Coordinates of C-alpha atoms in Angstrom, one line a residue:
M6 CA 0.0 0.0 -0.1
H7 CA 1.3 3.3 -0.9
L8 CA 1.1 5.9 1.9
F9 CA 1.9 9.3 0.2
S10 CA -0.5 11.8 -1.0
Q11 CA -0.4 13.3 -4.4
R12 CA 1.5 16.5 -3.7
S13 CA 4.1 18.2 -5.7
A14 CA 7.7 17.1 -5.3
L15 CA 8.8 20.3 -3.6
L16 CA 5.9 20.1 -1.1
F17 CA 6.6 16.6 -0.3
C18 CA 10.2 17.1 0.3
L19 CA 9.6 20.3 2.4
A20 CA 7.0 18.4 4.3
T21 CA 9.4 15.5 4.9
W22 CA 12.0 18.0 6.2
A23 CA 9.3 19.7 8.4
L24 CA 8.2 16.4 10.0
S25 CA 11.8 15.4 10.6
A26 CA 12.5 18.7 12.3
G27 CA 9.4 18.4 14.5
I28 CA 7.6 21.5 13.1
V29 CA 4.5 19.8 11.6
S30 CA 1.8 18.4 13.8
P31 CA -0.7 15.8 12.9
M32 CA -3.3 18.5 12.9
I33 CA -2.7 19.0 9.3
A34 CA -4.8 16.1 8.6
Q35 CA -7.8 18.1 10.2
Q36 CA -7.4 21.0 8.1
P37 CA -10.2 21.5 5.6
A38 CA -9.9 22.6 2.0
V39 CA -11.2 25.6 0.4
A40 CA -14.9 25.6 0.0
T41 CA -16.0 26.1 -3.5
A42 CA -19.6 26.7 -4.6
S43 CA -21.0 25.4 -8.1
P44 CA -24.4 25.7 -9.4
K45 CA -26.4 22.8 -9.4
N46 CA -28.2 21.3 -12.5
S47 CA -31.9 21.8 -12.1
S48 CA -32.8 18.7 -13.9
D49 CA -30.9 15.9 -12.0
G50 CA -29.5 17.9 -9.1
T51 CA -25.8 17.0 -9.8
T52 CA -22.8 19.5 -10.2
P53 CA -21.6 19.8 -13.7
A54 CA -17.8 19.7 -14.3
K55 CA -16.5 23.1 -15.0
E56 CA -14.0 23.4 -18.0
Y57 CA -11.2 25.7 -17.6
T58 CA -9.4 27.6 -20.2
K59 CA -5.8 27.2 -21.0
R60 CA -5.0 30.7 -19.4
E61 CA -6.8 29.8 -16.2
L62 CA -4.6 26.6 -15.8
N63 CA -1.5 28.4 -16.6
D64 CA -2.3 31.2 -14.0
A65 CA -3.1 28.6 -11.4
E66 CA 0.0 26.7 -12.1
D67 CA 2.2 29.9 -11.9
A68 CA 0.6 30.8 -8.6
Y69 CA 1.3 27.2 -7.3
L70 CA 4.9 27.2 -8.3
E71 CA 5.3 30.8 -6.9
G72 CA 4.0 29.6 -3.5
A73 CA 6.4 26.5 -3.7
Q74 CA 9.2 29.0 -3.9
F75 CA 8.1 31.1 -1.1
L76 CA 7.6 28.0 1.0
D77 CA 11.2 27.0 0.1
R78 CA 12.4 30.4 1.2
G79 CA 10.6 30.2 4.6
Q80 CA 8.0 32.9 3.6
L81 CA 5.2 31.1 4.8
A82 CA 2.5 33.8 4.8
R83 CA 3.1 34.7 1.2
A84 CA 3.3 30.9 0.1
E85 CA -0.1 30.3 1.7
K86 CA -1.5 33.4 -0.1
A87 CA -0.2 32.1 -3.4
F88 CA -1.7 28.7 -2.9
L89 CA -5.0 30.0 -2.1
K90 CA -5.0 32.0 -5.2
A91 CA -4.2 28.8 -7.4
A92 CA -7.0 27.0 -5.5
Q93 CA -9.6 29.9 -6.1
I94 CA -8.5 29.7 -9.9
V95 CA -8.9 25.9 -10.2
P96 CA -10.8 24.6 -7.2
S97 CA -10.9 21.0 -8.5
R98 CA -7.2 20.7 -7.9
S99 CA -6.7 19.0 -4.5
D100 CA -2.9 19.5 -4.4
Y101 CA -3.4 23.3 -4.4
V102 CA -5.7 23.0 -1.3
Q103 CA -3.1 20.6 0.4
A104 CA -0.3 23.0 -0.2
A105 CA -2.3 25.8 1.3
A106 CA -3.1 23.9 4.4
L107 CA 0.6 22.9 4.7
A108 CA 1.7 26.5 4.6
H109 CA -0.9 27.4 7.1
E110 CA 0.2 24.6 9.5
H111 CA 3.8 25.7 9.1
Q112 CA 2.9 29.2 10.3
V113 CA 1.1 27.9 13.4
T114 CA 3.9 25.6 14.3
E115 CA 6.8 28.2 13.7
L116 CA 4.8 30.6 16.0
V117 CA 4.6 27.9 18.7
Q118 CA 8.2 27.2 18.6
R119 CA 9.3 30.8 18.6
A120 CA 7.0 31.1 21.7
G121 CA 8.7 28.3 23.4
Q122 CA 12.1 29.6 22.7
A123 CA 11.1 33.1 23.9
R124 CA 9.8 31.7 27.2
L125 CA 13.1 29.8 27.8
L126 CA 14.9 33.1 27.3
G127 CA 12.7 34.7 29.9
H128 CA 10.6 36.8 27.5
G129 CA 7.2 35.9 28.8
E130 CA 5.2 38.8 27.1
R131 CA 6.9 37.9 23.7
A132 CA 5.8 34.3 24.2
D133 CA 2.2 35.2 25.0
D134 CA 2.0 37.5 22.0
L135 CA 3.2 34.8 19.7
L136 CA 0.8 32.2 21.1
A137 CA -2.1 34.7 20.6
Q138 CA -1.0 35.0 17.0
A139 CA -1.1 31.3 16.5
H140 CA -4.5 31.0 18.3
Q141 CA -5.7 33.7 15.8
L142 CA -4.5 32.0 12.9
D143 CA -6.0 28.5 13.9
P144 CA -8.3 28.5 16.9
N145 CA -9.0 24.9 16.8
N146 CA -5.3 23.7 16.7
T147 CA -4.8 21.4 19.8
I148 CA -1.1 22.0 19.9
V149 CA -1.7 25.7 20.5
S150 CA -4.4 24.9 23.1
Q151 CA -2.1 22.7 25.0
H152 CA 0.5 25.4 25.3
L153 CA -2.0 27.9 26.5
N154 CA -3.3 25.5 29.1
A155 CA 0.2 24.5 30.2
Q156 CA 1.3 28.1 30.7
N157 CA 0.2 30.2 33.7
S158 CA -0.5 33.2 31.4
K159 CA -1.8 36.5 32.5
P160 CA -5.6 37.0 32.5
E161 CA -5.1 39.8 30.1
L162 CA -3.8 37.5 27.5
H163 CA -6.9 35.3 27.8
R164 CA -9.1 38.3 27.6
A165 CA -7.2 39.6 24.4
I166 CA -7.8 36.2 22.8
E167 CA -11.4 36.3 23.6
I168 CA -12.0 39.8 22.1
Q169 CA -9.8 39.2 19.0
N170 CA -11.5 39.1 15.7
V171 CA -10.7 35.4 14.9
K172 CA -10.8 34.8 11.2
P173 CA -12.7 31.8 10.1
S174 CA -10.6 28.9 8.7
P175 CA -10.4 29.1 4.7
Y176 CA -10.4 25.3 4.5
S177 CA -13.5 23.2 4.5
R178 CA -12.8 20.0 2.5
D179 CA -10.9 16.9 3.9
I180 CA -7.4 16.3 2.6
D181 CA -6.5 12.9 1.4
H182 CA -4.2 11.1 3.5
I183 CA -3.2 8.0 1.5
A184 CA -2.7 8.0 -2.3
G185 CA -0.6 6.2 -4.8
P186 CA 2.5 7.7 -6.7
I187 CA 1.9 10.2 -9.3
T188 CA 2.0 8.8 -12.9
L189 CA 3.0 10.9 -15.8
A190 CA 0.6 10.7 -18.8
P191 CA 2.9 11.7 -21.8
S192 CA 1.6 11.6 -25.4
P193 CA 2.1 8.1 -27.0
V194 CA 3.7 9.7 -30.1
V195 CA 7.1 9.2 -31.9
K196 CA 9.1 12.3 -32.5
D197 CA 12.3 13.4 -34.3
F198 CA 14.6 15.9 -32.8
R199 CA 17.3 18.2 -34.3
L200 CA 18.0 20.6 -31.4
R201 CA 20.7 23.0 -30.6
G202 CA 20.9 25.2 -27.4
D203 CA 21.5 25.3 -23.7
T204 CA 20.4 22.6 -21.2
Q205 CA 17.2 24.0 -20.0
Q206 CA 16.0 25.0 -23.5
I207 CA 16.5 21.3 -24.8
L208 CA 14.9 19.7 -21.8
R209 CA 11.9 22.0 -22.2
D210 CA 11.6 21.5 -25.9
V211 CA 11.9 17.6 -25.7
F212 CA 9.3 17.3 -22.7
M213 CA 6.9 19.6 -24.4
Q214 CA 6.8 17.6 -27.5
Y215 CA 5.1 14.9 -25.4
G216 CA 2.8 17.3 -23.5
I217 CA 4.9 17.4 -20.3
R218 CA 5.5 20.8 -18.7
V219 CA 9.0 21.3 -17.1
V220 CA 10.0 23.1 -13.9
F221 CA 13.8 23.6 -13.3
D222 CA 15.5 23.5 -9.9
D223 CA 18.3 26.0 -9.2
S224 CA 21.0 23.2 -9.3
V225 CA 20.5 22.7 -13.2
E226 CA 23.6 23.9 -14.9
R227 CA 23.5 25.6 -18.2
Q228 CA 25.5 24.5 -21.0
N229 CA 25.3 24.3 -24.9
L230 CA 24.2 20.9 -26.2
R231 CA 23.4 19.2 -29.5
L232 CA 20.7 16.6 -29.8
D233 CA 19.8 14.5 -32.9
L234 CA 17.2 11.7 -32.5
T235 CA 15.0 10.0 -34.9
E236 CA 11.6 8.3 -34.2
V237 CA 11.8 7.9 -30.4
S238 CA 9.0 7.6 -27.9
Y239 CA 8.8 9.6 -24.6
L240 CA 10.6 7.0 -22.5
R241 CA 13.5 6.7 -25.1
A242 CA 13.9 10.3 -25.5
S243 CA 13.6 11.3 -21.8
N244 CA 16.2 8.7 -20.7
I245 CA 18.6 10.0 -23.4
V246 CA 18.3 13.7 -22.7
L247 CA 18.4 13.2 -19.0
S248 CA 21.5 11.1 -19.2
M249 CA 23.3 13.8 -21.5
T250 CA 22.6 16.6 -19.0
H251 CA 23.3 14.6 -15.8
T252 CA 19.8 15.4 -14.4
F253 CA 16.8 13.5 -13.1
A254 CA 13.1 14.3 -13.3
T255 CA 10.5 13.7 -10.6
P256 CA 6.7 14.1 -11.4
V257 CA 4.8 16.9 -9.9
D258 CA 1.5 15.9 -11.4
E259 CA 0.3 13.9 -14.5
H260 CA 1.6 16.6 -16.9
T261 CA 4.5 18.4 -15.0
V262 CA 8.1 17.2 -13.9
L263 CA 10.6 19.0 -11.8
I264 CA 14.2 18.6 -13.2
A265 CA 17.2 18.8 -11.0
K266 CA 20.9 17.8 -11.1
D267 CA 21.4 14.1 -10.5
T268 CA 23.2 14.1 -7.1
E269 CA 22.4 12.1 -4.0
Q270 CA 21.6 15.2 -2.1
N271 CA 19.0 16.3 -4.7
R272 CA 17.5 12.9 -4.9
Q273 CA 17.0 12.7 -1.1
R274 CA 15.6 16.3 -1.1
L275 CA 13.4 16.1 -4.2
E276 CA 12.7 12.5 -5.2
R277 CA 9.2 11.1 -4.1
Q278 CA 9.4 8.3 -1.7
L279 CA 6.8 5.4 -1.5
E280 CA 6.2 3.4 1.6
E281 CA 5.1 -0.2 1.2
T282 CA 4.8 -3.3 3.4
I283 CA 5.7 -6.4 1.7
Y284 CA 4.2 -9.7 3.2
V285 CA 6.3 -12.8 2.8
P286 CA 4.3 -15.9 4.0
G287 CA 6.1 -19.1 5.1
F288 CA 9.6 -17.5 5.5
T289 CA 11.5 -18.3 8.7
S290 CA 13.3 -15.7 10.9
A291 CA 16.6 -16.5 9.3
Q292 CA 15.2 -16.2 5.7
M293 CA 13.6 -12.8 6.7
K294 CA 16.9 -11.4 7.9
E295 CA 18.5 -12.6 4.7
L296 CA 15.7 -10.8 2.7
G297 CA 16.4 -7.7 4.8
T298 CA 20.0 -7.8 4.0
V299 CA 19.4 -8.4 0.2
V300 CA 17.0 -5.3 0.2
Q301 CA 19.5 -3.1 1.9
S302 CA 22.7 -4.0 0.2
V303 CA 21.4 -4.9 -3.4
F304 CA 18.9 -2.2 -3.8
D305 CA 20.7 0.3 -1.4
V306 CA 17.5 1.0 0.6
K307 CA 18.5 2.9 3.7
K308 CA 15.1 2.7 5.3
A309 CA 13.9 -1.0 5.8
S310 CA 12.2 -2.5 8.7
V311 CA 12.1 -6.4 8.9
Q312 CA 9.5 -8.2 11.1
S313 CA 11.1 -11.6 11.4
N314 CA 8.2 -13.1 13.4
G315 CA 5.3 -11.4 11.4
G316 CA 6.8 -12.3 8.0
S317 CA 6.8 -8.9 6.6
I318 CA 9.2 -6.1 5.6
A319 CA 8.4 -2.3 5.3
I320 CA 10.4 -0.3 2.9
R321 CA 10.6 3.5 2.1
A322 CA 12.2 4.0 -1.4
P323 CA 11.6 5.6 -4.8
E324 CA 8.9 4.0 -7.1
D325 CA 11.5 2.2 -9.5
T326 CA 13.2 0.8 -6.6
V327 CA 10.0 -0.5 -4.8
L328 CA 8.9 -2.1 -8.2
A329 CA 12.3 -3.8 -8.5
I330 CA 12.1 -5.2 -4.9
N331 CA 8.7 -6.4 -5.6
Q332 CA 9.7 -8.4 -8.7
T333 CA 12.7 -9.8 -6.8
V334 CA 10.7 -10.9 -3.8
S335 CA 8.1 -12.4 -6.0
D336 CA 10.8 -14.6 -7.5
L337 CA 12.1 -15.6 -4.1
V338 CA 8.8 -16.5 -2.6
D339 CA 7.5 -18.4 -5.7
G340 CA 10.8 -20.2 -6.3
D341 CA 11.0 -22.9 -3.7
A342 CA 9.7 -26.3 -4.3
E343 CA 8.2 -28.9 -1.8
V344 CA 8.7 -32.6 -1.8
V345 CA 6.7 -35.3 0.2
L346 CA 8.8 -38.3 1.1
D347 CA 7.1 -41.8 1.6
I348 CA 9.3 -43.8 3.8
N349 CA 8.6 -47.4 4.3
L350 CA 10.7 -49.1 6.8
Y351 CA 10.9 -53.0 7.0
T352 CA 12.5 -54.9 9.7
V353 CA 12.9 -58.8 9.3
D354 CA 14.1 -61.0 12.1
R355 CA 14.7 -64.8 11.5
T356 CA 15.8 -67.5 14.0
R357 CA 16.3 -71.1 13.0
Q358 CA 17.4 -73.9 15.4
R359 CA 17.9 -77.7 14.7
N360 CA 18.7 -80.6 17.0
I361 CA 19.2 -83.9 14.9
G362 CA 21.1 -87.0 15.9
V363 CA 21.7 -89.8 18.6
Q364 CA 22.8 -88.8 22.1
L365 CA 25.2 -91.6 23.1
P366 CA 26.7 -92.1 26.6
Q367 CA 29.8 -90.1 27.0
Q368 CA 31.1 -91.7 30.2
L369 CA 31.5 -95.5 30.9
G370 CA 32.5 -97.2 34.3
V371 CA 33.9 -100.7 35.4
Y372 CA 33.5 -102.2 38.8
N373 CA 33.9 -105.6 40.5
A374 CA 30.6 -107.3 40.6
E375 CA 31.4 -109.9 43.3
S376 CA 32.8 -107.3 45.6
E377 CA 29.7 -104.9 45.2
A378 CA 27.3 -108.0 45.7
H379 CA 29.3 -109.0 48.8
N380 CA 28.9 -105.4 50.2
I381 CA 25.1 -105.5 49.6
V382 CA 24.7 -108.8 51.4
T383 CA 26.8 -107.7 54.3
A384 CA 24.7 -104.5 54.6
N385 CA 21.4 -106.3 54.7
Q386 CA 22.4 -109.5 56.4
S387 CA 19.2 -109.7 58.5
L388 CA 17.1 -109.5 55.2
V389 CA 19.1 -112.3 53.7
D390 CA 18.5 -114.6 56.8
Q391 CA 14.8 -114.0 56.6
A392 CA 14.7 -114.7 52.9
I393 CA 16.6 -117.9 53.2
A394 CA 14.5 -119.0 56.3
Q395 CA 11.3 -118.5 54.2
G396 CA 12.7 -120.3 51.2
L397 CA 12.9 -117.2 48.9
I398 CA 16.6 -117.7 48.5
P399 CA 18.5 -120.9 48.3
A400 CA 20.9 -121.4 51.1
D401 CA 23.6 -122.4 48.8
A402 CA 23.2 -119.3 46.6
N403 CA 26.2 -117.0 46.1
D404 CA 26.5 -113.4 46.8
I405 CA 25.7 -112.1 43.3
T406 CA 22.5 -114.2 43.2
I407 CA 21.3 -113.0 46.6
A408 CA 22.1 -109.3 45.7
L409 CA 20.0 -109.6 42.5
A410 CA 17.2 -111.1 44.5
L411 CA 17.2 -108.3 47.0
I412 CA 17.2 -105.6 44.2
S413 CA 14.5 -107.2 42.2
S414 CA 12.2 -107.5 45.2
G415 CA 12.7 -103.8 45.8
A416 CA 14.0 -104.4 49.3
V417 CA 17.4 -102.8 48.4
Q418 CA 18.3 -100.0 46.0
S419 CA 21.7 -99.6 44.2
S420 CA 22.4 -96.9 41.7
L421 CA 25.5 -98.7 40.5
L422 CA 23.7 -101.8 39.5
A423 CA 20.8 -99.7 38.1
N424 CA 23.1 -98.0 35.6
T425 CA 24.8 -101.3 34.7
I426 CA 24.6 -102.2 31.1
G427 CA 26.4 -105.6 31.0
F428 CA 28.9 -107.9 32.8
F429 CA 32.1 -109.7 31.5
G430 CA 34.4 -112.1 33.0
G431 CA 33.6 -114.9 35.5
G432 CA 34.2 -115.9 39.1
L433 CA 36.1 -113.5 41.1
T434 CA 36.8 -111.5 37.9
L435 CA 33.3 -110.8 37.1
S436 CA 32.9 -107.1 36.3
G437 CA 30.1 -104.8 35.5
V438 CA 30.0 -101.9 33.0
T439 CA 28.0 -98.8 34.0
T440 CA 27.0 -95.4 32.3
N441 CA 26.1 -92.1 33.3
A442 CA 23.2 -91.4 30.9
A443 CA 20.8 -93.3 28.7
T444 CA 21.0 -93.2 24.9
T445 CA 18.5 -90.6 23.3
F446 CA 17.3 -89.9 19.8
N447 CA 16.7 -86.2 18.9
L448 CA 14.9 -84.9 15.8
A449 CA 13.8 -81.3 16.5
L450 CA 13.4 -78.0 14.5
N451 CA 12.4 -74.6 15.9
S452 CA 12.0 -71.6 13.5
S453 CA 10.6 -68.0 13.9
D454 CA 10.2 -65.2 11.5
T455 CA 9.3 -61.7 12.7
R456 CA 8.5 -58.7 10.3
A457 CA 7.7 -55.0 11.1
L458 CA 6.6 -52.2 8.8
D459 CA 6.7 -48.5 9.5
T460 CA 5.2 -46.0 7.2
I461 CA 6.3 -42.3 7.5
K462 CA 5.5 -39.2 5.4
L463 CA 7.6 -36.2 5.5
R464 CA 6.9 -33.0 3.7
L465 CA 9.9 -30.8 3.3
G466 CA 10.9 -27.7 1.4
D467 CA 13.5 -27.6 -1.1
R468 CA 17.0 -28.1 0.6
E469 CA 15.2 -28.4 3.9
T470 CA 16.5 -31.0 6.3
G471 CA 14.1 -33.7 7.9
T472 CA 14.8 -36.1 10.7
F473 CA 13.0 -39.4 11.5
R474 CA 13.8 -41.3 14.7
S475 CA 12.6 -44.7 15.7
G476 CA 13.8 -46.2 19.1
T477 CA 14.3 -45.5 22.5
R478 CA 16.3 -42.7 24.5
Y479 CA 18.7 -44.7 26.8
P480 CA 20.2 -42.9 30.0
I481 CA 23.9 -43.3 30.4
T482 CA 25.8 -42.2 33.5
T483 CA 28.8 -40.3 32.3
S484 CA 30.1 -39.1 35.7
T485 CA 29.1 -38.6 39.4
Y486 CA 30.1 -36.5 42.2
T487 CA 29.5 -36.7 45.9
S488 CA 28.5 -33.8 48.2
G489 CA 28.7 -34.0 51.9
I490 CA 31.0 -33.5 54.9
T491 CA 34.3 -35.5 54.7
G492 CA 37.3 -35.4 57.1
S493 CA 39.1 -37.2 59.8
Q494 CA 37.0 -37.4 63.0
S495 CA 40.1 -38.2 65.1
S496 CA 41.2 -34.6 64.5
L497 CA 37.8 -33.3 66.2
A498 CA 38.2 -35.4 69.4
G499 CA 37.1 -33.3 72.3
V500 CA 35.5 -30.6 70.0
T501 CA 31.7 -29.9 71.0
V502 CA 29.1 -27.7 69.4
N503 CA 26.5 -26.5 71.9
G504 CA 27.3 -29.4 74.0
V505 CA 27.2 -32.0 71.3
S506 CA 30.4 -33.8 70.2
A507 CA 31.4 -32.8 66.8
Q508 CA 32.4 -36.5 65.8
S509 CA 28.6 -37.5 66.5
L510 CA 27.4 -34.7 64.2
I511 CA 29.8 -35.6 61.4
S512 CA 28.8 -39.3 61.8
Q513 CA 25.1 -38.3 61.4
A514 CA 25.7 -36.2 58.3
T515 CA 24.9 -38.1 55.0
S516 CA 26.6 -37.6 51.7
V517 CA 24.7 -37.4 48.4
T518 CA 25.9 -38.8 45.2
V519 CA 24.7 -36.9 42.0
P520 CA 25.0 -38.7 38.7
Q521 CA 25.5 -36.9 35.4
I522 CA 23.1 -38.4 32.9
Q523 CA 23.4 -38.2 29.0
F524 CA 20.7 -39.5 26.8
E525 CA 21.6 -41.5 23.8
D526 CA 19.1 -42.1 20.8
L527 CA 19.2 -46.0 20.4
G528 CA 17.6 -47.3 17.3
L529 CA 17.3 -45.7 13.8
T530 CA 17.8 -42.1 13.0
L531 CA 17.2 -41.0 9.4
K532 CA 18.2 -37.5 8.1
T533 CA 17.4 -36.5 4.6
T534 CA 17.6 -33.2 2.5
P535 CA 15.8 -33.3 -0.7
T536 CA 16.9 -31.0 -3.6
V537 CA 14.7 -30.5 -6.6
Q538 CA 16.8 -30.2 -9.8
K539 CA 16.0 -28.4 -13.1
S540 CA 15.6 -31.7 -14.8
G541 CA 12.7 -32.7 -12.5
E542 CA 14.8 -35.3 -10.5
V543 CA 15.2 -35.3 -6.9
S544 CA 18.5 -35.5 -5.2
M545 CA 18.3 -36.8 -1.6
Q546 CA 21.2 -36.5 0.9
I547 CA 20.6 -39.4 3.2
D548 CA 22.2 -39.9 6.5
L549 CA 21.1 -43.2 8.1
K550 CA 22.4 -44.2 11.5
I551 CA 21.7 -47.2 13.6
E552 CA 22.8 -47.3 17.4
A553 CA 22.4 -50.0 19.9
L554 CA 24.0 -51.4 23.0
A555 CA 27.0 -53.4 22.3
G556 CA 26.7 -55.7 25.5
G557 CA 29.9 -54.5 27.1
A558 CA 30.9 -51.7 29.5
L559 CA 34.0 -49.7 30.1
N560 CA 34.3 -48.1 33.7
N561 CA 30.5 -48.9 34.1
I562 CA 29.5 -47.0 31.1
P563 CA 27.9 -49.0 28.2
V564 CA 29.5 -49.4 24.9
L565 CA 27.5 -48.3 22.0
A566 CA 27.6 -50.1 18.5
N567 CA 27.0 -47.7 15.8
R568 CA 26.4 -48.2 12.1
Q569 CA 26.1 -45.2 9.7
Y570 CA 25.4 -44.9 6.0
V571 CA 25.8 -41.4 4.4
S572 CA 25.3 -40.9 0.6
T573 CA 23.5 -39.0 -2.1
V574 CA 20.7 -40.7 -4.2
T575 CA 19.2 -39.1 -7.2
V576 CA 15.9 -40.4 -8.6
R577 CA 13.0 -39.2 -10.6
D578 CA 9.7 -37.9 -9.1
G579 CA 7.7 -40.9 -8.1
E580 CA 10.5 -43.5 -8.3
S581 CA 11.7 -45.3 -5.2
A582 CA 15.2 -45.7 -3.8
M583 CA 15.8 -48.8 -1.8
L584 CA 18.4 -49.2 1.0
A585 CA 19.1 -52.5 2.5
S586 CA 21.3 -53.2 5.6
S587 CA 22.0 -56.4 7.6
L588 CA 21.9 -55.5 11.1
S589 CA 23.0 -58.8 12.6
R590 CA 23.9 -62.3 11.5
S591 CA 25.0 -65.2 13.9
E592 CA 25.4 -68.8 13.5
S593 CA 26.3 -71.4 16.1
A594 CA 26.7 -75.2 16.1
A595 CA 27.5 -77.8 18.8
V596 CA 28.4 -81.5 18.0
S597 CA 28.4 -84.3 20.6
G598 CA 29.3 -87.9 19.9
L599 CA 32.1 -90.5 20.0
P600 CA 35.5 -89.3 19.3
G601 CA 36.7 -90.2 15.9
L602 CA 33.5 -91.5 14.6
G603 CA 31.5 -88.4 15.5
E604 CA 33.9 -86.2 13.2
L605 CA 33.6 -88.3 10.1
P606 CA 31.1 -87.3 7.5
G607 CA 28.2 -89.5 7.3
F608 CA 28.7 -90.9 11.0
Q609 CA 27.8 -87.6 12.7
T610 CA 24.1 -88.1 12.9
A611 CA 24.4 -92.0 13.5
T612 CA 27.0 -91.8 16.3
G613 CA 26.4 -88.3 17.6
N614 CA 24.2 -85.3 18.0
K615 CA 24.4 -81.9 16.3
V616 CA 22.7 -78.6 17.6
S617 CA 22.9 -75.5 15.2
E618 CA 21.3 -72.1 15.6
Y619 CA 21.0 -69.4 12.9
D620 CA 19.9 -65.9 13.7
T621 CA 19.5 -63.0 11.2
S622 CA 18.2 -59.3 11.4
E623 CA 17.7 -57.3 8.3
L624 CA 16.5 -53.6 7.6
V625 CA 15.1 -52.5 4.2
L626 CA 14.4 -48.6 3.7
L627 CA 12.2 -47.6 0.7
I628 CA 12.1 -43.8 0.0
T629 CA 9.8 -42.4 -2.7
P630 CA 9.8 -38.6 -3.3
H631 CA 6.8 -36.9 -4.8
V632 CA 7.3 -33.2 -5.9
V633 CA 4.0 -31.4 -4.8
R634 CA 5.0 -27.9 -5.6
H635 CA 7.3 -27.2 -8.5
R636 CA 9.7 -24.2 -8.6
K637 CA 10.0 -21.9 -11.7
N638 CA 12.0 -23.6 -14.4
N639 CA 13.7 -20.6 -15.8
I640 CA 17.3 -20.2 -15.3
A641 CA 17.2 -16.5 -14.3
S642 CA 14.6 -14.1 -13.3
P643 CA 13.6 -11.2 -15.6
R644 CA 16.1 -8.4 -15.9
I645 CA 15.1 -5.5 -13.8
A646 CA 16.3 -1.9 -15.0
F647 CA 17.5 -0.6 -11.6
E648 CA 18.6 3.1 -11.7
Q649 CA 22.1 3.6 -10.3
R650 CA 22.5 6.3 -7.9
L651 CA 25.4 8.9 -8.7
P652 CA 27.7 9.9 -5.9
E653 CA 27.7 13.4 -4.4

């Protein structure tokens, strides 16, 4: 939005100077314009538009420019009179009324300032007279009323103000506060020029050919020039002649320009400034700061206010600069692309265990059967005598027969004989063979298959980094420190505090151990940064990290196992990139059997037992980019004609 009213370049620059110097109050917005009366049409009741003669327009323009010169010299009363004269000739021109209101307000403000200076110097009567004059010029001015109420003026001053013949305000129409920039309306014709003369004459002749009136600043130097142009439009001709004369033109109204020497001082003093607020949606604080730096450094804008949190930037600059900034910001805002990443994470865990073969006894023992039977008979002699008396055991039976009879009847138990698998020898050399386990046949298979799927969608801007984590945060104690009372209690022997032994007080004090905890992200961490290329492909910077506990510890601190994959993958829009990783793979086998035979191929199953276990864990990552917002496909933005400022 443009916030400058349509005044002349001279009035605008003077008003800017007055505002910066603090001599213009906001009451100018309350000043009405010159009242004009026009007869109404009797038929429809509307006011017909009056047509002015060329002489009336020239007289009004001369009076207006004369008032601008008086205003520049500080002759405010004469300036107001000239502006009112121009407004009376052509009442439809609002800039004449605005200029008169500005000059009127300057007079009031200057009188108030002079009154304040006089009061500071101790001239109270002089200050009262100046305030009375200001009140006479503008009785409704709030600044004058505030000064009158703030000062303990004499009653004579108030009575003098009351009896003064206060003139009614000559302004009765509201003044526009907000208006756009003044746009010249030259004739769309093509002209030829063959001119010889001084600078001002050539400039005046060129602009007049297109219906533009020229007003010269005092800084324009006079020198002889020669201009030869064929079939040129207004834009081409004006650029050439202004460049030749080292001057610049600023519009006063649609058909008038003010020409001055092209210096930095003159541009700041005369060039019309526009204020505009540019809203940049979706920009972060860092991007807004970068944009403010571009506006200030590239376009040489001294007055720019960046609202990082609000996403807006307010600038004050000439019209051509504002247009160039708008085009540049438009390219920056519309240039970013956005990508949606479809991420599918597959985790596959397999476990396979087999137990096949014959479990043969691994230990054999030999003992003397006669000696073991004799020991059983001797230990159970009373049972043996009863069995012989009852006729259960023959009287002439040997010790082995008696021991077997006792064991078979259940009267006696013997683990040695229970594990006996055979006898060899005879008589006193009869021996038994024992084993520690029985023979078993194994045929078993255990298998498990676990699969997990995680689906994630990330929407990222072009060259924006996104992070996905899946896992847990594991606390690790990195260090500890103990707070409490330490010291040798023997050195405090005999010391008391309020009748209580110091040693007992120290023994009651407890120490506190405070650990330092650091959290580690266990599991999977995926960072990706997509970049949309001109060809339509998407380049993804992928950083895949897998972190887990290794199972060991160093100084009671767990050891972490890390696996990381960093790469750049480029795929087309809608195509998928697959990353596969084997997280873990373990295999174990145990063989038990007879030495020699259990190691030969073909005899392992028949003469031994084999137990094998196979564990695997795999990770598959599938990434599919989808471009949901395309950037502009042009290599460069349109070229912007940006006017270079000349040094002073």
